[in-house]
Each structure stands twice: as structure tokens, then as C-alpha cells.
Coordinates of C-alpha atoms and ligand atoms in Angstrom, one line a residue:
X236 CA -14.4 0.0 28.8
X237 CA -16.6 -2.9 27.6
X238 CA -18.7 -1.7 24.6
X239 CA -17.1 0.6 22.1
X240 CA -18.2 3.1 19.5
X241 CA -15.5 1.9 17.1
X242 CA -13.3 -1.1 16.8
X243 CA -10.3 -0.8 14.6
X244 CA -8.7 -4.1 13.5
X245 CA -5.0 -3.8 12.8
X246 CA -2.6 -1.0 14.0
X247 CA -0.6 -0.6 10.8
X248 CA -0.1 2.3 8.4
X249 CA -3.8 2.9 7.9
X250 CA -5.2 1.6 11.2
X251 CA -3.0 3.8 13.4
X252 CA -4.2 6.9 11.5
X253 CA -7.8 5.8 11.8
X254 CA -7.5 5.2 15.6
X255 CA -5.7 8.5 16.1
X256 CA -8.4 10.5 14.4
X257 CA -11.5 8.6 15.7
X258 CA -10.2 8.8 19.3
X259 CA -9.5 12.6 19.0
X260 CA -13.1 13.1 20.2
X261 CA -13.2 12.0 23.8
X262 CA -16.9 11.0 23.3
X263 CA -15.8 8.2 21.0
X264 CA -14.7 5.0 22.7
X265 CA -12.2 3.2 20.5
X266 CA -10.7 -0.3 20.7
X267 CA -7.6 -0.9 18.6
X268 CA -6.7 -4.6 18.1
X269 CA -3.3 -5.6 16.9
X270 CA -2.3 -9.2 16.3
X271 CA 1.4 -8.4 16.6
X272 CA 3.6 -7.2 19.5
X273 CA 3.8 -3.7 20.9
X274 CA 7.4 -3.1 19.7
X275 CA 10.7 -4.6 18.5
X276 CA 14.1 -3.0 19.2
X277 CA 15.1 -3.2 15.6
X278 CA 12.3 -0.9 14.5
X279 CA 14.1 2.1 16.0
X280 CA 17.2 2.0 13.8
X281 CA 16.6 2.4 10.1
X282 CA 19.1 -0.3 9.2
X283 CA 17.1 -2.6 11.5
X284 CA 14.8 -3.3 8.5
X285 CA 17.4 -5.8 7.5
X286 CA 16.8 -7.6 10.8
X287 CA 13.0 -7.4 10.5
X288 CA 12.5 -8.7 7.0
X289 CA 12.9 -12.3 8.1
X290 CA 12.1 -11.9 11.8
X291 CA 9.1 -13.9 13.0
X292 CA 8.8 -11.7 16.2
X293 CA 7.6 -8.8 14.1
X294 CA 6.7 -10.2 10.7
X295 CA 3.9 -12.5 9.4
X296 CA 6.5 -14.0 6.9
X297 CA 4.1 -15.0 4.2
X298 CA 5.2 -16.4 0.9
X299 CA 3.5 -16.7 -2.4
X300 CA 2.4 -20.0 -4.1
X301 CA 4.8 -21.3 -6.8
X302 CA 3.9 -20.0 -10.2
X303 CA 5.2 -20.2 -13.8
X304 CA 6.1 -16.5 -13.7
X305 CA 8.5 -17.2 -10.8
X306 CA 9.8 -20.4 -12.3
X307 CA 8.0 -22.2 -9.5
X308 CA 9.7 -20.2 -6.7
X309 CA 7.8 -19.0 -3.6
X310 CA 8.4 -15.3 -3.3
X311 CA 8.7 -13.8 0.3
X312 CA 5.8 -11.6 1.3
X313 CA 6.9 -9.9 4.5
X314 CA 4.2 -8.0 6.4
X315 CA 4.7 -6.1 9.7
X316 CA 3.2 -7.8 12.7
X317 CA 3.4 -5.2 15.5
X318 CA 2.2 -1.7 16.3
X319 CA 2.8 0.3 13.2
X320 CA 2.3 -2.7 10.9
X321 CA 4.4 -2.7 7.8
X322 CA 5.4 0.9 8.4
X323 CA 7.5 -0.4 11.3
X324 CA 9.5 -2.9 9.1
X325 CA 9.4 -1.2 5.7
X326 CA 12.2 0.5 3.7
X327 CA 11.0 4.0 4.8
X328 CA 10.8 5.6 1.3
X329 CA 8.0 8.1 1.2
X330 CA 6.2 8.2 -2.1
X331 CA 2.6 9.4 -2.6
X332 CA 2.2 8.3 -6.2
X333 CA 0.9 10.5 -9.1
X334 CA -2.1 12.8 -9.4
X335 CA -3.2 10.5 -12.2
X336 CA -3.4 7.5 -9.9
X337 CA -6.1 9.1 -7.8
X338 CA -7.9 10.7 -10.8
X339 CA -8.1 7.1 -12.2
X340 CA -9.6 5.8 -9.0
X341 CA -12.3 8.6 -9.2
X342 CA -12.9 7.8 -12.9
X343 CA -13.4 4.1 -12.0
X344 CA -16.5 5.1 -10.1
X345 CA -15.1 6.3 -6.7
X346 CA -16.3 9.9 -6.1
X347 CA -14.2 11.7 -3.6
X348 CA -10.9 10.0 -4.5
X349 CA -9.5 12.3 -7.3
X350 CA -6.1 13.9 -6.6
X351 CA -7.8 17.2 -5.7
X352 CA -9.9 15.2 -3.1
X353 CA -7.0 13.3 -1.6
X354 CA -4.4 16.0 -1.6
X355 CA -5.7 17.6 1.6
X356 CA -5.2 14.3 3.4
X357 CA -1.7 13.8 2.1
X358 CA -0.9 17.3 3.4
X359 CA -2.7 16.8 6.7
X360 CA -0.9 13.6 7.5
X361 CA 2.7 14.9 7.1
X362 CA 5.3 17.3 8.5
X363 CA 7.6 17.5 5.6
X364 CA 10.9 18.9 6.6
X365 CA 12.3 19.4 3.0
X366 CA 11.7 22.4 0.8
X367 CA 8.9 22.0 -1.7
X368 CA 5.8 23.9 -2.5
X369 CA 3.2 24.5 0.2
X370 CA 0.4 23.9 -2.4
X371 CA 1.5 20.3 -2.2
X372 CA 3.2 19.7 1.1
X373 CA 2.0 19.6 4.7
X374 CA 4.1 21.0 7.5
X375 CA 2.3 20.1 10.8
X376 CA 0.9 16.6 10.4
X377 CA 1.8 13.5 12.6
X378 CA 4.1 11.7 10.0
X379 CA 7.5 13.3 9.9
X380 CA 9.2 13.2 6.5
X381 CA 12.7 14.3 5.5
X382 CA 14.6 14.8 2.3
X383 CA 18.1 13.4 2.7
X384 CA 20.6 15.2 0.4
X385 CA 22.9 13.1 -2.0
X386 CA 25.9 13.2 0.3
X387 CA 27.8 10.0 -0.7
X388 CA 29.8 10.2 -4.0
X389 CA 27.9 7.2 -5.4
X390 CA 24.7 9.3 -5.5
X391 CA 26.4 12.2 -7.2
X392 CA 27.7 9.7 -9.8
X393 CA 24.2 8.2 -10.4
X394 CA 22.7 11.6 -10.9
X395 CA 25.5 12.4 -13.4
X396 CA 25.0 9.1 -15.2
X397 CA 21.3 9.6 -15.4
X398 CA 21.8 13.1 -16.9
X399 CA 24.1 11.5 -19.5
X400 CA 21.1 9.5 -20.8
X401 CA 18.7 12.4 -20.6
X402 CA 17.1 11.9 -17.1
X403 CA 17.1 15.1 -15.0
X404 CA 16.7 15.7 -11.3
X405 CA 13.4 16.6 -9.6
X406 CA 13.4 18.7 -6.4
X407 CA 10.2 17.1 -5.1
X408 CA 8.6 14.0 -6.7
X409 CA 5.7 14.3 -4.2
X410 CA 5.0 17.8 -5.6
X411 CA 3.9 19.0 -9.0
X412 CA 5.5 16.2 -11.1
X413 CA 7.1 12.9 -10.4
X414 CA 9.7 12.6 -13.2
X415 CA 13.4 12.4 -12.6
X416 CA 16.2 10.9 -10.5
X417 CA 16.2 11.8 -6.9
X418 CA 17.1 10.8 -3.4
X419 CA 14.2 9.0 -1.7
X420 CA 12.2 11.1 0.8
X421 CA 12.2 9.3 4.1
X422 CA 10.1 8.6 7.1
X423 CA 13.3 9.0 9.1
X424 CA 14.1 11.9 11.4
X425 CA 17.4 12.3 13.3
X426 CA 18.4 8.7 12.4
X427 CA 15.1 7.2 13.8
X428 CA 12.3 5.4 11.9
X429 CA 9.0 7.3 11.8
X430 CA 6.6 4.4 11.8
X431 CA 2.9 5.1 12.3
X432 CA 3.3 3.5 15.8
X433 CA 5.7 6.3 16.6
X434 CA 3.9 9.1 14.8
X435 CA 0.2 8.3 15.5
X436 CA 0.1 6.0 18.5
X437 CA 2.9 7.2 20.8
X438 CA 1.3 10.6 21.3
X439 CA -2.2 9.2 22.1
X440 CA -1.5 6.2 24.3
X441 CA -2.9 8.0 27.4
X442 CA -6.2 8.9 25.8
X443 CA -8.7 7.4 28.3
X444 CA -11.2 6.7 25.4
X445 CA -8.7 4.6 23.5
X446 CA -7.8 1.0 24.4
X447 CA -4.9 -0.6 22.5
X448 CA -4.6 -4.4 22.8
X449 CA -1.6 -6.1 21.3
X450 CA -1.1 -9.8 20.5
X451 CA -4.9 -9.8 19.9
X452 CA -5.7 -11.8 16.8
X453 CA -9.1 -10.9 15.4
X454 CA -10.5 -14.3 14.4
X455 CA -13.9 -13.3 13.1
X456 CA -16.3 -10.4 12.7
X457 CA -19.6 -10.8 14.6
X458 CA -22.6 -10.3 12.3
X459 CA -26.2 -9.8 13.2
X460 CA -28.0 -10.3 9.8
X461 CA -26.6 -7.7 7.5
X462 CA -25.0 -5.7 10.3
X463 CA -21.5 -6.0 11.8
X464 CA -21.8 -5.6 15.6
X465 CA -18.4 -6.5 16.8
X466 CA -15.4 -8.8 16.7
X467 CA -14.2 -12.0 18.2
X468 CA -10.5 -12.0 19.1
X469 CA -8.1 -14.1 21.1
X470 CA -5.2 -13.1 23.3
X471 CA -2.9 -15.9 24.5
X472 CA -5.5 -18.5 23.7
X473 CA -8.3 -16.8 25.5
X474 CA -11.2 -15.7 23.3
X475 CA -12.9 -12.3 23.8
X476 CA -15.8 -10.6 22.2
X477 CA -16.1 -6.8 21.8
X478 CA -19.1 -4.9 20.5
X479 CA -19.1 -1.8 18.3
X480 CA -22.1 0.5 18.6
X481 CA -21.2 2.4 15.4
X482 CA -18.6 0.6 13.3
X483 CA -15.9 -2.0 12.9
X484 CA -13.0 -0.7 10.7
X485 CA -10.9 -3.5 9.3
X486 CA -7.3 -2.2 8.7
X487 CA -5.5 -5.6 8.6
X488 CA -3.7 -5.0 5.3
X489 CA -3.9 -6.5 1.8
X490 CA -3.3 -10.1 3.0
X491 CA -5.3 -10.2 6.3
X492 CA -8.3 -8.0 5.4
X493 CA -9.6 -10.4 2.8
X494 CA -8.7 -13.3 5.1
X495 CA -10.8 -11.8 7.9
X496 CA -13.8 -11.1 5.6
X497 CA -13.7 -14.7 4.3
X498 CA -13.4 -16.1 7.8
X499 CA -16.5 -14.1 8.6
X500 CA -18.5 -15.6 5.7
X501 CA -18.1 -12.6 3.4
X502 CA -16.7 -13.6 0.0
X503 CA -17.1 -16.1 -2.8
X504 CA -19.9 -18.5 -1.8
X505 CA -18.4 -21.7 -3.3
X506 CA -15.1 -21.1 -1.7
X507 CA -16.7 -20.4 1.8
X508 CA -19.0 -23.4 1.6
X509 CA -16.1 -25.7 0.6
X510 CA -14.4 -24.7 3.9
X511 CA -17.5 -25.2 5.9
X512 CA -18.1 -21.5 6.5
X513 CA -21.5 -19.8 6.3
X514 CA -22.2 -17.4 3.5
X515 CA -23.2 -14.2 5.2
X516 CA -22.7 -12.1 2.2
X517 CA -21.8 -13.1 -1.3
X518 CA -19.0 -10.8 -2.5
X519 CA -17.1 -12.3 -5.4
X520 CA -14.4 -9.7 -5.3
X521 CA -13.0 -10.5 -1.8
X522 CA -9.4 -11.6 -2.3
X523 CA -9.3 -10.9 -6.0
X524 CA -7.6 -8.0 -7.8
X525 CA -4.2 -8.5 -6.1
X526 CA -1.5 -6.3 -7.6
X527 CA 2.2 -5.9 -6.6
X528 CA 5.4 -4.6 -8.1
X529 CA 7.3 -7.6 -9.6
X530 CA 10.7 -6.0 -9.4
X531 CA 13.9 -7.8 -10.6
X532 CA 17.1 -6.5 -9.1
X533 CA 19.7 -5.9 -11.8
X534 CA 23.2 -6.2 -10.2
X535 CA 26.3 -4.2 -11.0
X536 CA 29.9 -4.8 -9.9
X537 CA 31.8 -1.6 -8.9
X538 CA 35.6 -1.7 -9.6
X539 CA 36.5 1.7 -8.2
X540 CA 37.1 1.6 -4.5
X541 CA 35.2 3.5 -1.8
X542 CA 31.9 4.0 -3.5
X543 CA 29.7 1.3 -2.0
X544 CA 28.9 0.2 1.5
X545 CA 30.7 -3.1 0.7
X546 CA 33.9 -1.0 0.7
X547 CA 33.0 1.5 3.4
X548 CA 30.9 -0.4 5.9
X549 CA 32.6 -3.8 6.5
X550 CA 35.0 -4.6 9.4
X551 CA 36.5 -1.3 10.6
X552 CA 34.2 0.5 8.2
X553 CA 31.2 -0.7 10.2
X554 CA 32.7 0.7 13.4
X555 CA 33.2 4.0 11.5
X556 CA 29.6 3.9 10.3
X557 CA 28.4 3.3 13.9
X558 CA 30.4 6.3 15.1
X559 CA 29.1 8.4 12.3
X560 CA 25.6 7.4 13.3
X561 CA 26.3 8.1 17.0
X562 CA 27.7 11.6 16.2
X563 CA 25.7 12.7 13.2
X564 CA 22.7 10.3 12.9
X565 CA 23.7 9.7 9.3
X566 CA 25.3 7.0 7.0
X567 CA 24.3 3.4 6.5
X568 CA 22.6 2.9 9.8
X569 CA 20.3 5.8 9.2
X570 CA 19.6 5.0 5.5
X571 CA 16.4 4.3 3.5
X572 CA 16.1 0.8 2.0
X573 CA 16.6 2.2 -1.5
X574 CA 18.0 5.6 -1.1
X575 CA 18.0 6.7 -4.7
X576 CA 15.2 6.3 -7.3
X577 CA 14.2 7.4 -10.7
X578 CA 10.7 7.8 -12.1
X579 CA 11.0 7.5 -15.9
X580 CA 8.9 7.1 -19.0
X581 CA 9.0 4.0 -21.3
X582 CA 8.2 6.1 -24.3
X583 CA 7.5 9.7 -25.4
X584 CA 4.0 11.0 -25.3
X585 CA 3.0 9.6 -21.9
X586 CA 1.3 11.9 -19.5
X587 CA 3.5 10.8 -16.6
X588 CA 6.3 8.3 -15.8
X589 CA 5.3 4.6 -15.9
X590 CA 8.6 3.0 -14.7
X591 CA 10.5 3.0 -11.4
X592 CA 14.1 2.3 -10.9
X593 CA 15.5 2.1 -7.3
X594 CA 19.1 1.8 -6.3
X595 CA 20.6 0.0 -3.3
X596 CA 24.3 1.0 -3.1
X597 CA 25.7 -2.2 -1.8
X598 CA 25.5 -6.0 -2.4
X599 CA 24.0 -8.1 0.4
X600 CA 24.1 -11.8 1.0
X601 CA 21.6 -13.9 3.0
X602 CA 22.5 -14.6 6.6
X603 CA 20.7 -16.5 9.4
X604 CA 19.2 -13.3 10.8
X605 CA 18.6 -11.5 7.5
X606 CA 20.8 -10.0 4.8
X607 CA 24.4 -9.1 5.6
X608 CA 26.8 -6.8 3.7
X609 CA 28.6 -8.8 1.1
X610 CA 32.4 -8.9 0.5
X611 CA 31.9 -8.2 -3.2
X612 CA 31.4 -4.5 -4.1
X613 CA 28.4 -3.7 -6.1
X614 CA 25.1 -1.9 -6.6
X615 CA 21.7 -3.3 -7.3
X616 CA 19.0 -1.5 -9.2
X617 CA 15.5 -2.8 -9.3
X618 CA 13.4 -1.8 -12.3
X619 CA 9.7 -2.3 -12.9
X620 CA 6.5 -0.9 -14.3
X621 CA 4.7 1.2 -11.7
X622 CA 1.1 0.3 -12.6
X623 CA 1.2 -3.4 -13.4
X624 CA -2.0 -4.9 -14.9
X625 CA -1.4 -8.5 -13.9
X626 CA -3.9 -9.5 -11.2
X627 CA -3.6 -12.2 -8.6
X628 CA -5.6 -13.5 -5.6
X629 CA -5.3 -14.0 -1.8
X630 CA -7.8 -16.6 -0.4
X631 CA -8.0 -18.6 2.8
X632 CA -7.4 -22.3 2.5
X633 CA -8.8 -23.1 6.0
X634 CA -11.4 -21.9 8.4
X635 CA -8.6 -21.6 11.0
X636 CA -7.6 -17.9 11.4
X637 CA -4.0 -19.0 12.2
X638 CA -3.5 -20.7 8.8
X639 CA -1.8 -18.4 6.2
X640 CA -3.9 -17.6 3.1
X641 CA -2.7 -18.7 -0.3
X642 CA -1.1 -15.8 -2.2
X643 CA -1.1 -16.1 -6.1
X644 CA 0.4 -13.1 -7.9
X645 CA 0.0 -14.2 -11.6
X646 CA 2.9 -11.9 -12.4
X647 CA 3.4 -11.1 -16.1
X648 CA 0.0 -12.5 -17.0
X649 CA -0.7 -9.2 -18.6
X650 CA 1.7 -9.0 -21.6
X651 CA 2.2 -5.3 -21.1
X652 CA 3.9 -5.9 -17.8
X653 CA 6.6 -8.1 -19.4
X654 CA 7.1 -5.5 -22.1
X655 CA 7.5 -2.7 -19.6
X656 CA 9.8 -4.7 -17.3
X657 CA 12.1 -5.2 -20.2
X658 CA 12.1 -1.5 -21.0
X659 CA 12.8 -0.6 -17.4
X660 CA 15.8 -3.0 -17.3
X661 CA 17.1 -1.5 -20.6
X662 CA 16.9 2.0 -19.0
X663 CA 18.7 0.7 -15.9
X664 CA 21.4 -0.6 -18.2
X665 CA 21.6 2.7 -20.1
X666 CA 22.3 4.6 -16.8
X667 CA 24.6 2.0 -15.4
X668 CA 26.7 1.9 -18.6
X669 CA 26.8 5.7 -19.1
X670 CA 30.3 7.3 -19.1
X671 CA 30.3 8.3 -15.5
X672 CA 29.6 4.7 -14.5
X673 CA 32.2 3.4 -16.9
X674 CA 34.8 5.6 -15.2
X675 CA 33.9 3.8 -11.9
X676 CA 34.5 0.4 -13.6
X677 CA 30.9 -0.6 -13.3
X678 CA 30.1 -3.9 -15.0
X679 CA 26.9 -5.9 -15.3
X680 CA 26.6 -9.0 -13.2
X681 CA 22.8 -9.7 -13.7
X682 CA 20.9 -10.2 -15.9
X683 CA 24.3 -10.4 -17.5
X684 CA 25.5 -8.8 -20.8
X685 CA 24.8 -12.1 -22.6
X686 CA 21.0 -11.6 -22.0
X687 CA 20.1 -9.1 -24.7
X688 CA 16.8 -10.2 -26.3
X689 CA 13.5 -9.5 -24.7
X690 CA 12.9 -13.2 -24.2
X691 CA 16.3 -13.8 -22.5
X692 CA 15.6 -10.9 -20.1
X693 CA 12.2 -12.2 -19.2
X694 CA 13.6 -15.7 -18.6
X695 CA 15.9 -14.1 -16.1
X696 CA 13.1 -12.1 -14.5
X697 CA 11.2 -15.3 -13.9
X698 CA 14.2 -16.9 -12.3
X699 CA 15.2 -13.9 -10.1
X700 CA 12.3 -11.4 -9.7
X701 CA 11.1 -10.4 -6.2
X702 CA 8.5 -7.9 -5.2
X703 CA 9.0 -4.5 -3.6
X704 CA 6.4 -5.6 -1.0
X705 CA 3.4 -3.5 -2.2
X706 CA 0.4 -5.9 -2.3
X707 CA -2.8 -3.9 -2.8
X708 CA -6.3 -4.3 -4.1
X709 CA -7.8 -7.4 -2.5
X710 CA -10.8 -5.6 -1.1
X711 CA -11.0 -3.0 -3.9
X712 CA -13.4 -0.1 -3.8
X713 CA -15.9 0.6 -6.5
X714 CA -19.4 -0.1 -7.6
X715 CA -18.9 -2.9 -10.1
X716 CA -19.6 -6.6 -9.4
X717 CA -16.1 -7.3 -8.1
X718 CA -15.9 -4.3 -5.7
X719 CA -15.8 -5.1 -2.0
X720 CA -16.3 -1.7 -0.6
X721 CA -18.0 1.4 -1.9
X722 CA -16.3 4.8 -2.3
X723 CA -16.9 5.5 1.4
X724 CA -15.1 2.2 2.2
X725 CA -18.3 0.6 3.5
X726 CA -18.4 -3.2 2.7
X727 CA -21.2 -3.7 0.1
X728 CA -24.3 -5.1 1.7
X729 CA -23.1 -5.1 5.4
X730 CA -23.8 -2.2 7.7
X731 CA -21.4 -1.0 10.4
X732 CA -18.3 -2.4 8.5
X733 CA -15.6 -0.7 6.6
X734 CA -12.2 -1.7 5.2
X735 CA -9.5 1.0 5.2
X736 CA -6.0 0.0 4.2
X737 CA -4.0 -0.8 1.1
X738 CA -6.5 -3.6 0.1
X739 CA -9.1 -1.0 -1.0
X740 CA -6.9 0.5 -3.7
X741 CA -8.5 -0.4 -7.0
X742 CA -5.1 0.0 -8.8
X743 CA -1.6 0.1 -7.6
X744 CA -0.2 3.7 -7.1
X745 CA 2.9 4.8 -9.0
X746 CA 5.4 4.0 -6.3
X747 CA 5.6 2.7 -2.8
X748 CA 2.5 2.2 -0.8
X749 CA 3.0 3.4 2.8
X750 CA 2.0 7.1 2.2
X751 CA -1.2 6.2 0.2
X752 CA -2.1 3.6 2.8
X753 CA -1.9 6.3 5.6
X754 CA -3.8 8.7 3.4
X755 CA -6.6 6.0 3.1
X756 CA -6.7 5.8 6.9
X757 CA -6.9 9.6 7.3
X758 CA -9.7 9.8 4.7
X759 CA -11.6 6.9 6.1
X760 CA -11.6 8.5 9.6
X761 CA -12.7 11.8 8.1
X762 CA -15.6 10.1 6.2
X763 CA -16.7 8.2 9.4
X764 CA -16.6 11.3 11.6
X765 CA -18.5 13.4 9.1
X766 CA -21.4 10.9 8.9
Ligands
FAD1036 C1 9.7 -5.1 3.9 C2 8.8 -4.0 3.4 C3 9.3 -2.9 2.9 C4 8.5 -1.9 2.4 N1 9.1 -0.7 2.0 C5 8.3 0.4 1.7 C6 8.9 1.7 1.6 O1 10.1 1.9 1.6 N2 8.0 2.7 1.3 C7 6.7 2.5 1.3 O2 6.0 3.5 1.0 N3 6.1 1.3 1.4 C8 6.9 0.3 1.7 N4 6.3 -0.9 2.0 C9 4.9 -1.1 1.9 C10 4.1 -0.3 3.0 O3 4.8 -0.4 4.2 C11 2.7 -1.0 3.1 O4 2.0 -0.9 1.8 C12 1.8 -0.3 4.1 O5 2.4 -0.3 5.3 C13 0.5 -1.1 4.2 O6 -0.3 -0.5 5.1 P1 -1.7 -1.2 5.6 O7 -2.3 -0.3 6.6 O8 -2.5 -1.6 4.5 O9 -1.2 -2.6 6.3 P2 -0.1 -2.9 7.5 O10 0.7 -1.7 7.7 O11 0.6 -4.1 7.1 O12 -1.0 -3.1 8.7 C14 -1.8 -4.2 9.0 C15 -1.8 -4.4 10.5 O13 -2.9 -5.3 10.8 C16 -2.5 -6.3 11.7 N5 -3.3 -7.5 11.6 C17 -3.4 -8.3 10.5 N6 -4.4 -9.2 10.7 C18 -4.9 -9.0 11.9 C19 -5.9 -9.6 12.7 N7 -6.6 -10.7 12.3 N8 -6.2 -9.1 13.9 C20 -5.5 -8.0 14.4 N9 -4.5 -7.4 13.7 C21 -4.2 -7.9 12.5 C22 -1.0 -6.5 11.3 O14 -0.3 -7.2 12.2 C23 -0.6 -5.1 10.9 O15 -0.1 -4.5 12.1 C24 7.1 -2.0 2.4 C25 6.5 -3.1 3.0 C26 7.3 -4.1 3.5 C27 6.7 -5.3 4.2

């Protein structure tokens, strides 16, 4: 195949879905370009995410610029660099977000993105193996999703402690309502990670009309006036060009999609000129509107023995976990990054939850190849607002496609984010000091009982906060001056070019971002095929 109908740049959560749907029609010749490798052995085992988070073989390993809101720290920004993209290295929690998230997108000037509009795509993408209501859940889509029960005693204890402070359980947070404490639904089946490489690409590798090229860095889009006609990419130092008769679909993710547009002369004119790049299309919104979850991890020591993986998965315990995995495909090795979560409200009168708490039932400590299980027994609980209003930027600092762009989060620049972060931490404290937790001799390690005022808590957040790896919004859709794509994901002012990935989200969804990114890929393909 030389010329193509479609070129898809990036085989991540969204890109794999786009390639799957576009190549379903044998008449469409599709080229899928992925900068990363075809696979990494750690992607198969869920616990392997601990070996992927700092692994240059499968991860772009970006980090943010130092900022006052991080006390000058650089925050790690891991991104998957292999088939499956970030879905191949992520924590595997499956969270769609709230109906209100998508209704807000529609109200912001994006017809076709209300909850009623996107629900069919959420259903079509998944095979949900839990219970739930068929009005909301899909049963025969490519992405397999399970609902692990709260088997370990620590989860039972957390559910009880939450009930003691008035937080109930929810049978399906991806169903009618999101509220409540619950085990995370997971893109894990029979102890195996369900990345989009596995769910969307493995079944279609033999399609003769689809060519997948890995280790292929797309360096630039090829433009002919106001039309995108193809891409320039390099493999092992050799530069290639490919042409697209119909469209190029950029699915390179929230960091690399704005980077690729800027490298192609699409963005803020002054910035492009300063780097010696041509201005092919002035679009001031490229690389703006970055949002992410700034999520401090509160830490809790657990005195009672046998409740955390620190007690049950070290030394001989790890051998037992390996056997348990081999026999039953369960336990630590088959676990979601944050297996339990609670969607809660900061105050009465809200239409839906605005805060997320997520629990990791062990302490880890950094090791040369990634985090290891610590000796000290404890639980961490991250707590943050789900729809932060602080906005940052991602921009290139060089015309060289191999140079990482500069990531500036501007966390806490919207005062409401600081206010809600404090409220989330106070709710985490309420649960972790409820009678059931007291009985397990749970005591606060961080922020530390001495930090009680809002100011003291925020000082700690600035010193210790991390993200939950959900950057979105840097090529936002809309029809205002800062929008990069329209509601059909077409880049404003350029024909034959769309962006379809987490970067088009105008606001952050209420939860994790893999499921909505895949939905965006599904919907993009549907719009393309219907035109
Ligand atoms: C460590 C981590 C944990 C996470 N945990 C969860 C979780 O538990 N649940 C959840 O829902 N979400 C989680 N997320 C977030 C979620 O995985 C992402 O939001 C989602 O995968 C983004 O999808 P995407 O399609 O926008 O980008 P990606 O999936 O990142 O795909 C982009 C792809 O494009 C490729 N690419 C980039 N530039 C180029 C180029 N120039 N040429 C060719 N290819 C290129 C990349 O290599 C990558 O494969 C996590 C993310 C990370 C990193």
C-alpha cells in the first residue's frame, strides 16, 4: 500500500478505536503510525504497571515545569509509548464520568456530545461482565470490563467506615448515578490487562487494508495550503512520507497532539515564528486549556496485621500472591492501580459528586525499576476535585520533534480547586478515622494530624501533590476563539485533518480518562464514516 484513505497518528486509547472502525470497511486503506514499540512484556500482568510507570521502553516519561503550586518540583507525566498508548501502562480503572460532563460539553457549543449522544458509543465500545442495567451498559463491544468484588478484608472495612460517615455503596458508578464507595471496575479479564492494543488491534492485525507501523515517529503533517494531505514520519532515522486521500486523524494524546500541530505550523503565530516555524494556520488555542487531576496522596499507617499488601505480599507473601495469581488469576498481581474509590459531594445541593477519593491498599517506596512494596504497613488515599478549573499549557520549545514540549499545569490557580482539595482531604480523614478504621489502629501519617487549617493542608499539597495522569484539553473542541477543533473534531481552518483523543475534551470528565478517550475515538470514526 502506498497511498492511503486515512492515516491515524498514534495507536493509543482513541487511535486504536479509530483504526479498528475505519478499517472495518475493506474499501478503506488505513495507515496506523505509532511512535512507540509493538509491545512490552510488563503490559500483560496488571501489576506490571509498577514496572511501566518509569520504563523508557514503553513510556515517554515527560515531566512538568517547576511551578509555585508544586513548590518548584517537576511532576512526572508518564504517557504510554507503545501500541495501546496509555491504556497499555495505566491503572486499568474503568470510569466513564458523569452524564453532566457530556451535557456540559454540548452546552459549551458542541452539538452531538450530550450524554444521550455519547451513551451509544460508551455502550458499543464495551463488553461489561458485571451486572448493571442494559440501558447504560454494553455487552458485546471490543473493550472487556469487569467488576471485581471486594474480597479482601480491607475493602470490607473501607466500605463499613464510609457508611459510618454517611457514604453508601453504588452497584454501578458507570450507570444511572456515580455517588458512593465502590470497587473500581477494571479493564482486566482473567488476570490480564485489556489495553486497546489487545482489544482493538490484536483482532484486526491481519486486515489487508490496514498497515500498522511501530517505532514510527510522525514528525510533521504535510499541508497543501489549507488542506492536510499526509504526514512525514521517521523509522530508525529514515524519513518517509505517506499521503491520505481523505483524512489524517491525529490521536497522539494530550501532550503530543498539540506538539504535532505546532511542529506543523498550526498554533500561536508568535510562538511558531520564534522557533523558525511557518505559520500555516493561526490557532491560539493549540496547547492551551490543559487540565489534570492534582491529587495529593494522604497516607495512613495500619497497625492491625494482615490487612495491607505490605503484610501479605512481601517475602513469602509474594510467593503466595504469585501462586494465587497462577491458580485463580486474583490478588495483588491482578489488581487495579487504585482498587477502591468513592465519588462524593463537597456540600449538599449539588447535582452530582464533585470529589474523588481513591485507595491504594499498600505503601510503596521508589526503587530503581519503579515502586516496590514498602516494609511499613499502610494505605494511601488520594483525594481531589474531579472537575478542576485551573488551566495550564503544553507547548513546544524547539522545532525538533524529538524534544519534549514544556508542560505547565498552573495547579491551584483557580481558588476553587484549592478549596475543594481541602474538602476532599477532610472527607478522606473522616473515613479513615471512622470507628471501623480506629479498630484497625489506623493513624494518619500525611498530611499529618498537626496540619488542620486550610492553609496548612494546602502547603502540604504543594509539597507532596502528584497527578493521577489525566491531562486533557490541549486541542479543545468548540466554536470559540480558543477552540482547536469543531464538534466534528475537524481542525478549524484545515481540511482533511481531525484530532481525536483526550486533548479534544473541553473540560475534564469526572473521573479517569481512558474510557472517555476510547469513546472519543469511537465517535470520531462514526462521524468520519458517516460523511
Ligand atoms: C500511569 C497512568 C495511569 C493511568 N491510570 C488510568 C486508569 O486507571 N484509568 C483510566 O481511565 N485512565 C488512566 N490513565 C489515563 C488514560 O490512560 C489516558 O487518559 C488515555 O489512555 C489517553 O488516551 P489518548 O488516546 O488520548 O492517548 P494515549 O493513549 O496516550 O495515546 C497516544 C499514542 O500516540 C502515540 N504518539 C504520540 N506522539 C506520536 C507521534 N508523533 N507519532 C506517532 N505516534 C505518536 C503515543 O506513543 C501513544 O501510543 C492513566 C494514564 C497513565 C499514564
